[in-house]
PDB file of C-alpha atoms in Angstrom:
ATOM      1  CA  MET K 156      77.574-113.120 -19.641  1.00  0.00           C
ATOM      2  CA  LYS K 157      76.609-115.219 -16.606  1.00  0.00           C
ATOM      3  CA  ASN K 158      73.548-113.022 -16.079  1.00  0.00           C
ATOM      4  CA  ARG K 159      72.473-113.589 -19.682  1.00  0.00           C
ATOM      5  CA  ILE K 160      72.830-117.350 -19.292  1.00  0.00           C
ATOM      6  CA  SER K 161      70.842-117.274 -16.067  1.00  0.00           C
ATOM      7  CA  LEU K 162      68.094-115.239 -17.689  1.00  0.00           C
ATOM      8  CA  SER K 163      68.028-117.591 -20.671  1.00  0.00           C
ATOM      9  CA  LEU K 164      67.741-120.628 -18.423  1.00  0.00           C
ATOM     10  CA  ALA K 165      64.995-118.968 -16.408  1.00  0.00           C
ATOM     11  CA  PHE K 166      63.120-118.173 -19.620  1.00  0.00           C
ATOM     12  CA  LEU K 167      63.473-121.753 -20.848  1.00  0.00           C
ATOM     13  CA  LEU K 168      62.230-123.138 -17.547  1.00  0.00           C
ATOM     14  CA  LEU K 169      59.254-120.787 -17.635  1.00  0.00           C
ATOM     15  CA  LEU K 170      58.510-121.742 -21.240  1.00  0.00           C
ATOM     16  CA  ASN K 171      58.871-125.420 -20.365  1.00  0.00           C
ATOM     17  CA  SER K 172      56.375-125.158 -17.498  1.00  0.00           C
ATOM     18  CA  ALA K 173      53.933-123.370 -19.809  1.00  0.00           C
ATOM     19  CA  LEU K 174      54.220-126.014 -22.516  1.00  0.00           C
ATOM     20  CA  TYR K 175      54.127-128.997 -20.172  1.00  0.00           C
ATOM     21  CA  SER K 176      50.823-128.762 -18.351  1.00  0.00           C
ATOM     22  CA  LYS K 177      50.108-130.629 -15.174  1.00  0.00           C
ATOM     23  CA  SER K 178      47.048-132.808 -14.847  1.00  0.00           C
ATOM     24  CA  GLY K 179      44.504-132.053 -12.164  1.00  0.00           C
ATOM     25  CA  ASN K 180      45.095-133.313  -8.665  1.00  0.00           C
ATOM     26  CA  PRO K 181      43.103-136.490  -7.970  1.00  0.00           C
ATOM     27  CA  SER K 182      40.753-136.722  -5.023  1.00  0.00           C
ATOM     28  CA  PHE K 183      38.717-139.524  -3.523  1.00  0.00           C
ATOM     29  CA  VAL K 184      34.958-139.719  -3.942  1.00  0.00           C
ATOM     30  CA  SER K 185      32.885-141.615  -1.341  1.00  0.00           C
ATOM     31  CA  THR K 186      36.077-143.173   0.002  1.00  0.00           C
ATOM     32  CA  SER K 187      37.517-142.293   3.404  1.00  0.00           C
ATOM     33  CA  ALA K 188      40.001-143.787   5.818  1.00  0.00           C
ATOM     34  CA  GLY K 189      38.465-146.565   7.864  1.00  0.00           C
ATOM     35  CA  THR K 190      37.739-150.276   8.036  1.00  0.00           C
ATOM     36  CA  THR K 191      36.127-152.504   5.452  1.00  0.00           C
ATOM     37  CA  TYR K 192      35.272-156.211   5.450  1.00  0.00           C
ATOM     38  CA  ASN K 193      35.896-156.452   1.719  1.00  0.00           C
ATOM     39  CA  SER K 194      39.336-157.852   0.816  1.00  0.00           C
ATOM     40  CA  ARG K 195      38.996-156.183  -2.598  1.00  0.00           C
ATOM     41  CA  PRO K 196      37.592-152.781  -1.612  1.00  0.00           C
ATOM     42  CA  PHE K 197      36.211-150.413  -4.211  1.00  0.00           C
ATOM     43  CA  ILE K 198      38.074-147.106  -4.534  1.00  0.00           C
ATOM     44  CA  LEU K 199      36.451-144.108  -6.216  1.00  0.00           C
ATOM     45  CA  PHE K 200      38.521-141.140  -7.354  1.00  0.00           C
ATOM     46  CA  THR K 201      38.283-138.217  -9.736  1.00  0.00           C
ATOM     47  CA  ALA K 202      40.505-135.477 -11.153  1.00  0.00           C
ATOM     48  CA  THR K 203      40.065-132.374 -13.262  1.00  0.00           C
ATOM     49  CA  ALA K 204      42.273-132.194 -16.344  1.00  0.00           C
ATOM     50  CA  GLY K 205      44.681-129.299 -16.775  1.00  0.00           C
ATOM     51  CA  SER K 206      45.162-127.814 -20.245  1.00  0.00           C
ATOM     52  CA  GLY K 207      45.605-131.373 -21.514  1.00  0.00           C
ATOM     53  CA  ASN K 208      43.418-134.417 -21.035  1.00  0.00           C
ATOM     54  CA  ILE K 209      44.136-137.103 -18.464  1.00  0.00           C
ATOM     55  CA  ASN K 210      44.954-140.427 -20.099  1.00  0.00           C
ATOM     56  CA  ASP K 211      47.084-142.150 -17.455  1.00  0.00           C
ATOM     57  CA  ALA K 212      46.453-143.162 -13.866  1.00  0.00           C
ATOM     58  CA  ARG K 213      48.467-145.174 -11.375  1.00  0.00           C
ATOM     59  CA  VAL K 214      47.207-146.713  -8.128  1.00  0.00           C
ATOM     60  CA  VAL K 215      49.924-147.743  -5.686  1.00  0.00           C
ATOM     61  CA  ILE K 216      48.993-149.866  -2.657  1.00  0.00           C
ATOM     62  CA  THR K 217      51.443-149.995   0.240  1.00  0.00           C
ATOM     63  CA  GLY K 218      51.331-151.266   3.799  1.00  0.00           C
ATOM     64  CA  ALA K 219      50.027-154.776   4.385  1.00  0.00           C
ATOM     65  CA  THR K 220      49.958-155.201   0.584  1.00  0.00           C
ATOM     66  CA  SER K 221      52.538-153.912  -1.912  1.00  0.00           C
ATOM     67  CA  ILE K 222      51.353-153.665  -5.508  1.00  0.00           C
ATOM     68  CA  THR K 223      51.009-151.113  -8.326  1.00  0.00           C
ATOM     69  CA  TYR K 224      48.236-150.878 -10.905  1.00  0.00           C
ATOM     70  CA  ARG K 225      48.759-148.784 -14.031  1.00  0.00           C
ATOM     71  CA  TYR K 226      46.174-147.669 -16.563  1.00  0.00           C
ATOM     72  CA  LYS K 227      47.000-146.020 -19.880  1.00  0.00           C
ATOM     73  CA  ASP K 228      44.892-144.943 -22.808  1.00  0.00           C
ATOM     74  CA  SER K 229      47.026-143.159 -25.414  1.00  0.00           C
ATOM     75  CA  ILE K 230      44.125-142.575 -27.788  1.00  0.00           C
ATOM     76  CA  ASN K 231      41.146-141.467 -25.731  1.00  0.00           C
ATOM     77  CA  CYS K 232      40.873-139.571 -22.488  1.00  0.00           C
ATOM     78  CA  PHE K 233      41.402-141.955 -19.610  1.00  0.00           C
ATOM     79  CA  LYS K 234      37.989-143.364 -18.737  1.00  0.00           C
ATOM     80  CA  ASN K 235      36.435-140.279 -20.377  1.00  0.00           C
ATOM     81  CA  MET K 236      38.284-138.125 -17.865  1.00  0.00           C
ATOM     82  CA  CYS K 237      38.291-135.032 -20.057  1.00  0.00           C
ATOM     83  CA  GLY K 238      37.601-131.452 -19.093  1.00  0.00           C
ATOM     84  CA  SER K 239      35.936-131.386 -15.685  1.00  0.00           C
ATOM     85  CA  GLY K 240      36.672-135.051 -15.013  1.00  0.00           C
ATOM     86  CA  VAL K 241      34.474-137.952 -14.007  1.00  0.00           C
ATOM     87  CA  ASN K 242      34.494-140.469 -11.185  1.00  0.00           C
ATOM     88  CA  ILE K 243      36.640-143.559 -11.687  1.00  0.00           C
ATOM     89  CA  THR K 244      36.018-146.847  -9.885  1.00  0.00           C
ATOM     90  CA  PHE K 245      39.085-148.925  -9.106  1.00  0.00           C
ATOM     91  CA  ARG K 246      39.152-152.368  -7.500  1.00  0.00           C
ATOM     92  CA  PRO K 247      42.215-154.564  -6.866  1.00  0.00           C
ATOM     93  CA  SER K 248      42.256-157.652  -9.073  1.00  0.00           C
ATOM     94  CA  GLY K 249      43.098-159.879  -6.119  1.00  0.00           C
ATOM     95  CA  ALA K 250      42.480-160.022  -2.388  1.00  0.00           C
ATOM     96  CA  LEU K 251      44.554-157.645  -0.272  1.00  0.00           C
ATOM     97  CA  THR K 252      46.451-158.751   2.807  1.00  0.00           C
ATOM     98  CA  ALA K 253      44.497-158.100   5.998  1.00  0.00           C
ATOM     99  CA  GLY K 254      45.618-154.976   7.825  1.00  0.00           C
ATOM    100  CA  SER K 255      46.168-151.335   6.894  1.00  0.00           C
ATOM    101  CA  ASN K 256      46.549-150.700   3.164  1.00  0.00           C
ATOM    102  CA  THR K 257      47.301-147.232   1.812  1.00  0.00           C
ATOM    103  CA  PHE K 258      45.985-146.399  -1.656  1.00  0.00           C
ATOM    104  CA  THR K 259      47.848-143.601  -3.470  1.00  0.00           C
ATOM    105  CA  VAL K 260      46.467-142.328  -6.789  1.00  0.00           C
ATOM    106  CA  TYR K 261      48.503-140.479  -9.434  1.00  0.00           C
ATOM    107  CA  THR K 262      47.079-139.023 -12.647  1.00  0.00           C
ATOM    108  CA  TYR K 263      48.866-137.822 -15.776  1.00  0.00           C
ATOM    109  CA  ASP K 264      48.227-135.450 -18.679  1.00  0.00           C
ATOM    110  CA  SER K 265      48.318-136.664 -22.272  1.00  0.00           C
ATOM    111  CA  GLY K 266      51.247-134.578 -23.539  1.00  0.00           C
ATOM    112  CA  ALA K 267      52.890-136.068 -26.636  1.00  0.00           C
ATOM    113  CA  ASN K 268      56.574-135.449 -25.889  1.00  0.00           C
ATOM    114  CA  GLN K 269      56.592-135.074 -22.132  1.00  0.00           C
ATOM    115  CA  THR K 270      58.235-137.203 -19.498  1.00  0.00           C
ATOM    116  CA  GLU K 271      56.137-138.963 -16.895  1.00  0.00           C
ATOM    117  CA  ALA K 272      57.390-136.569 -14.225  1.00  0.00           C
ATOM    118  CA  GLN K 273      56.299-133.587 -16.330  1.00  0.00           C
ATOM    119  CA  ARG K 274      52.851-135.052 -16.907  1.00  0.00           C
ATOM    120  CA  GLN K 275      52.192-136.198 -13.344  1.00  0.00           C
ATOM    121  CA  CYS K 276      49.725-134.271 -11.242  1.00  0.00           C
ATOM    122  CA  THR K 277      51.333-131.935  -8.756  1.00  0.00           C
ATOM    123  CA  THR K 278      49.815-133.702  -5.744  1.00  0.00           C
ATOM    124  CA  ALA K 279      48.821-137.331  -5.336  1.00  0.00           C
ATOM    125  CA  ALA K 280      45.847-138.457  -3.253  1.00  0.00           C
ATOM    126  CA  ALA K 281      46.210-141.094  -0.538  1.00  0.00           C
ATOM    127  CA  VAL K 282      43.823-142.879   1.813  1.00  0.00           C
ATOM    128  CA  SER K 283      44.413-145.728   4.277  1.00  0.00           C
ATOM    129  CA  ILE K 284      41.861-148.518   4.548  1.00  0.00           C
ATOM    130  CA  THR K 285      42.068-151.415   6.976  1.00  0.00           C
ATOM    131  CA  VAL K 286      40.923-154.758   5.603  1.00  0.00           C
ATOM    132  CA  ALA K 287      39.457-156.762   8.478  1.00  0.00           C
ATOM    133  CA  ALA K 288      37.647-160.045   8.955  1.00  0.00           C
ATOM    134  CA  LEU K 289      34.018-159.840  10.006  1.00  0.00           C
ATOM    135  CA  PRO K 290      33.464-160.382  13.724  1.00  0.00           C
ATOM    136  CA  ALA K 291      31.428-163.472  14.573  1.00  0.00           C
ATOM    137  CA  TRP K 292      27.664-163.347  14.204  1.00  0.00           C
ATOM    138  CA  THR K 293      25.082-164.650  16.613  1.00  0.00           C
ATOM    139  CA  ASP K 294      23.876-167.978  15.184  1.00  0.00           C
ATOM    140  CA  ASN K 295      26.971-168.187  13.050  1.00  0.00           C
ATOM    141  CA  PRO K 296      27.582-168.874  10.211  1.00  0.00           C
ATOM    142  CA  THR K 297      23.985-168.557   9.004  1.00  0.00           C
ATOM    143  CA  VAL K 298      20.499-168.126  10.301  1.00  0.00           C
ATOM    144  CA  THR K 299      18.679-171.356   9.442  1.00  0.00           C
ATOM    145  CA  ALA K 300      15.123-171.381   8.101  1.00  0.00           C
ATOM    146  CA  GLY K 301      12.678-173.205  10.343  1.00  0.00           C
ATOM    147  CA  THR K 302      15.263-173.531  13.119  1.00  0.00           C
ATOM    148  CA  THR K 303      16.632-170.130  14.168  1.00  0.00           C
ATOM    149  CA  GLN K 304      14.383-167.701  15.975  1.00  0.00           C
ATOM    150  CA  ALA K 305      14.643-164.057  14.882  1.00  0.00           C
ATOM    151  CA  LYS K 306      16.603-162.094  17.482  1.00  0.00           C
ATOM    152  CA  VAL K 307      17.304-158.444  18.144  1.00  0.00           C
ATOM    153  CA  ALA K 308      21.023-159.328  18.116  1.00  0.00           C
ATOM    154  CA  HIS K 309      20.745-160.230  14.430  1.00  0.00           C
ATOM    155  CA  LEU K 310      19.866-156.628  13.633  1.00  0.00           C
ATOM    156  CA  THR K 311      22.078-154.839  16.173  1.00  0.00           C
ATOM    157  CA  GLU K 312      25.139-156.761  14.987  1.00  0.00           C
ATOM    158  CA  LEU K 313      24.364-155.868  11.396  1.00  0.00           C
ATOM    159  CA  ARG K 314      23.928-152.206  12.276  1.00  0.00           C
ATOM    160  CA  THR K 315      27.320-152.091  14.006  1.00  0.00           C
ATOM    161  CA  ARG K 316      29.033-153.616  10.963  1.00  0.00           C
ATOM    162  CA  ILE K 317      27.063-151.400   8.572  1.00  0.00           C
ATOM    163  CA  ASP K 318      28.076-148.182  10.351  1.00  0.00           C
ATOM    164  CA  THR K 319      31.702-149.335  10.091  1.00  0.00           C
ATOM    165  CA  VAL K 320      31.536-149.677   6.307  1.00  0.00           C
ATOM    166  CA  ARG K 321      29.456-146.507   5.990  1.00  0.00           C
ATOM    167  CA  ALA K 322      32.343-144.579   7.553  1.00  0.00           C
ATOM    168  CA  VAL K 323      34.873-145.836   4.982  1.00  0.00           C
ATOM    169  CA  ARG K 324      32.423-144.724   2.297  1.00  0.00           C
ATOM    170  CA  GLY K 325      32.251-141.213   3.701  1.00  0.00           C
ATOM    171  CA  LEU K 326      28.780-141.696   5.186  1.00  0.00           C
ATOM    172  CA  ALA K 327      27.678-140.811   8.697  1.00  0.00           C
ATOM    173  CA  ALA K 328      26.194-143.402  11.019  1.00  0.00           C
ATOM    174  CA  TYR K 329      22.605-144.046   9.941  1.00  0.00           C
ATOM    175  CA  GLY K 330      19.775-142.417  11.900  1.00  0.00           C
ATOM    176  CA  TYR K 331      17.583-145.422  12.672  1.00  0.00           C
ATOM    177  CA  THR K 332      13.917-144.808  13.437  1.00  0.00           C
ATOM    178  CA  ARG K 333      14.038-147.007  16.523  1.00  0.00           C
ATOM    179  CA  THR K 334      16.395-149.288  18.423  1.00  0.00           C
ATOM    180  CA  PRO K 335      15.091-152.854  18.782  1.00  0.00           C
ATOM    181  CA  VAL K 336      15.097-154.092  22.363  1.00  0.00           C
ATOM    182  CA  ALA K 337      15.350-157.747  23.367  1.00  0.00           C
ATOM    183  CA  GLY K 338      11.928-159.069  24.352  1.00  0.00           C
ATOM    184  CA  ASN K 339      10.067-156.530  22.200  1.00  0.00           C
ATOM    185  CA  ILE K 340       8.503-157.163  18.813  1.00  0.00           C
ATOM    186  CA  ILE K 341      10.821-156.528  15.850  1.00  0.00           C
ATOM    187  CA  GLN K 342       9.018-154.236  13.421  1.00  0.00           C
ATOM    188  CA  ALA K 343       9.152-153.934   9.638  1.00  0.00           C
ATOM    189  CA  THR K 344      10.786-150.525   9.968  1.00  0.00           C
ATOM    190  CA  ASP K 345      13.684-152.135  11.880  1.00  0.00           C
ATOM    191  CA  PHE K 346      14.489-154.304   8.871  1.00  0.00           C
ATOM    192  CA  ASN K 347      13.805-151.602   6.278  1.00  0.00           C
ATOM    193  CA  ASP K 348      16.007-149.036   8.031  1.00  0.00           C
ATOM    194  CA  THR K 349      18.816-151.584   8.261  1.00  0.00           C
ATOM    195  CA  ARG K 350      18.453-152.382   4.570  1.00  0.00           C
ATOM    196  CA  THR K 351      18.512-148.695   3.665  1.00  0.00           C
ATOM    197  CA  ALA K 352      21.634-148.036   5.754  1.00  0.00           C
ATOM    198  CA  LEU K 353      23.445-150.959   4.130  1.00  0.00           C
ATOM    199  CA  ASN K 354      22.249-150.179   0.623  1.00  0.00           C
ATOM    200  CA  GLN K 355      23.564-146.613   0.858  1.00  0.00           C
ATOM    201  CA  ALA K 356      27.034-147.924   1.737  1.00  0.00           C
ATOM    202  CA  VAL K 357      27.017-150.454  -1.104  1.00  0.00           C
ATOM    203  CA  ASN K 358      25.774-147.850  -3.581  1.00  0.00           C
ATOM    204  CA  ALA K 359      28.457-145.361  -2.514  1.00  0.00           C
ATOM    205  CA  ALA K 360      31.098-148.023  -3.185  1.00  0.00           C
ATOM    206  CA  THR K 361      29.781-149.681  -6.337  1.00  0.00           C
ATOM    207  CA  GLY K 362      27.099-147.419  -7.804  1.00  0.00           C
ATOM    208  CA  THR K 363      24.642-150.327  -7.644  1.00  0.00           C
ATOM    209  CA  ASN K 364      21.939-151.382  -5.215  1.00  0.00           C
ATOM    210  CA  ILE K 365      21.377-154.649  -3.376  1.00  0.00           C
ATOM    211  CA  THR K 366      18.771-156.997  -4.806  1.00  0.00           C
ATOM    212  CA  TYR K 367      16.902-158.734  -2.000  1.00  0.00           C
ATOM    213  CA  VAL K 368      15.483-162.123  -2.905  1.00  0.00           C
ATOM    214  CA  ALA K 369      14.012-163.684   0.248  1.00  0.00           C
ATOM    215  CA  ASN K 370      11.598-160.772   0.726  1.00  0.00           C
ATOM    216  CA  PRO K 371      12.055-158.049  -1.919  1.00  0.00           C
ATOM    217  CA  THR K 372       9.921-155.797   0.294  1.00  0.00           C
ATOM    218  CA  ILE K 373       9.048-156.018   3.974  1.00  0.00           C
ATOM    219  CA  SER K 374       5.637-154.647   4.931  1.00  0.00           C
ATOM    220  CA  SER K 375       4.244-153.798   8.361  1.00  0.00           C
ATOM    221  CA  GLY K 376       1.125-155.175   9.975  1.00  0.00           C
ATOM    222  CA  GLY K 377       2.161-158.808   9.736  1.00  0.00           C
ATOM    223  CA  ALA K 378       1.915-158.793   5.934  1.00  0.00           C
ATOM    224  CA  THR K 379       5.486-160.104   5.609  1.00  0.00           C
ATOM    225  CA  VAL K 380       6.852-163.245   7.209  1.00  0.00           C
ATOM    226  CA  ILE K 381      10.513-162.612   8.070  1.00  0.00           C
ATOM    227  CA  LYS K 382      12.766-165.263   6.566  1.00  0.00           C
ATOM    228  CA  ALA K 383      16.244-166.496   7.377  1.00  0.00           C
ATOM    229  CA  GLY K 384      17.340-165.079   4.030  1.00  0.00           C
ATOM    230  CA  ASP K 385      16.454-161.561   5.154  1.00  0.00           C
ATOM    231  CA  ILE K 386      19.299-161.725   7.678  1.00  0.00           C
ATOM    232  CA  ASN K 387      21.692-163.827   5.622  1.00  0.00           C
ATOM    233  CA  GLU K 388      21.431-161.555   2.575  1.00  0.00           C
ATOM    234  CA  MET K 389      22.425-158.521   4.623  1.00  0.00           C
ATOM    235  CA  ARG K 390      25.261-160.433   6.292  1.00  0.00           C
ATOM    236  CA  THR K 391      26.635-161.235   2.834  1.00  0.00           C
ATOM    237  CA  ALA K 392      26.147-157.708   1.521  1.00  0.00           C
ATOM    238  CA  VAL K 393      27.990-156.058   4.417  1.00  0.00           C
ATOM    239  CA  SER K 394      31.210-157.446   2.886  1.00  0.00           C
ATOM    240  CA  ILE K 395      30.642-155.626  -0.427  1.00  0.00           C
ATOM    241  CA  PRO K 396      31.624-151.977   0.259  1.00  0.00           C
TER     242      PRO K 396
END
């Protein structure tokens, strides 16, 4: 009799696991552990649906900050996350406390009569990001038009900060064409490479590119006069990723 009960329970558990599908495990896209200067960092994640569609997601932040964000769409697939899944961009609604913040993402299937535990993905994804203040700039806080002389330090400082945010976006340090040296002429390629390195980090985080206003393009041969805005715009943008 006991054996029959055990077999019946085993059958019911097996049937239950077949009926109650698990959603796909989430994973981070263009987001790695590291340091960012953005107090509201962008987090990109994706997941592949199981036999059901994903219509719930939960982002839990622990560490320096403690807060939970919950998304639910009971009608449509969560953010069109059906079938193979798509990338989802998440951003905290408020500034996080400076320090190490761990982001844990949970996704859920859209079963009609299932508990949250039954619908939750089998493995959550977690990544730790340190929110830090930008180190001081040379000629801080801004480079002033008509007053500040362009310096190699303006670019080398930017490149150090840029490589930091590139790392948290899963990008390798940028391969610059040349390294500006104090006392030498700063070339157009020095600015353009720095812009490209920064733009790649911003695009990986937000899916958008930086719009430069001071000089939309910088040309070689003395065709472009470098402006204070060319430095200040990049200093502002390095806090975006």
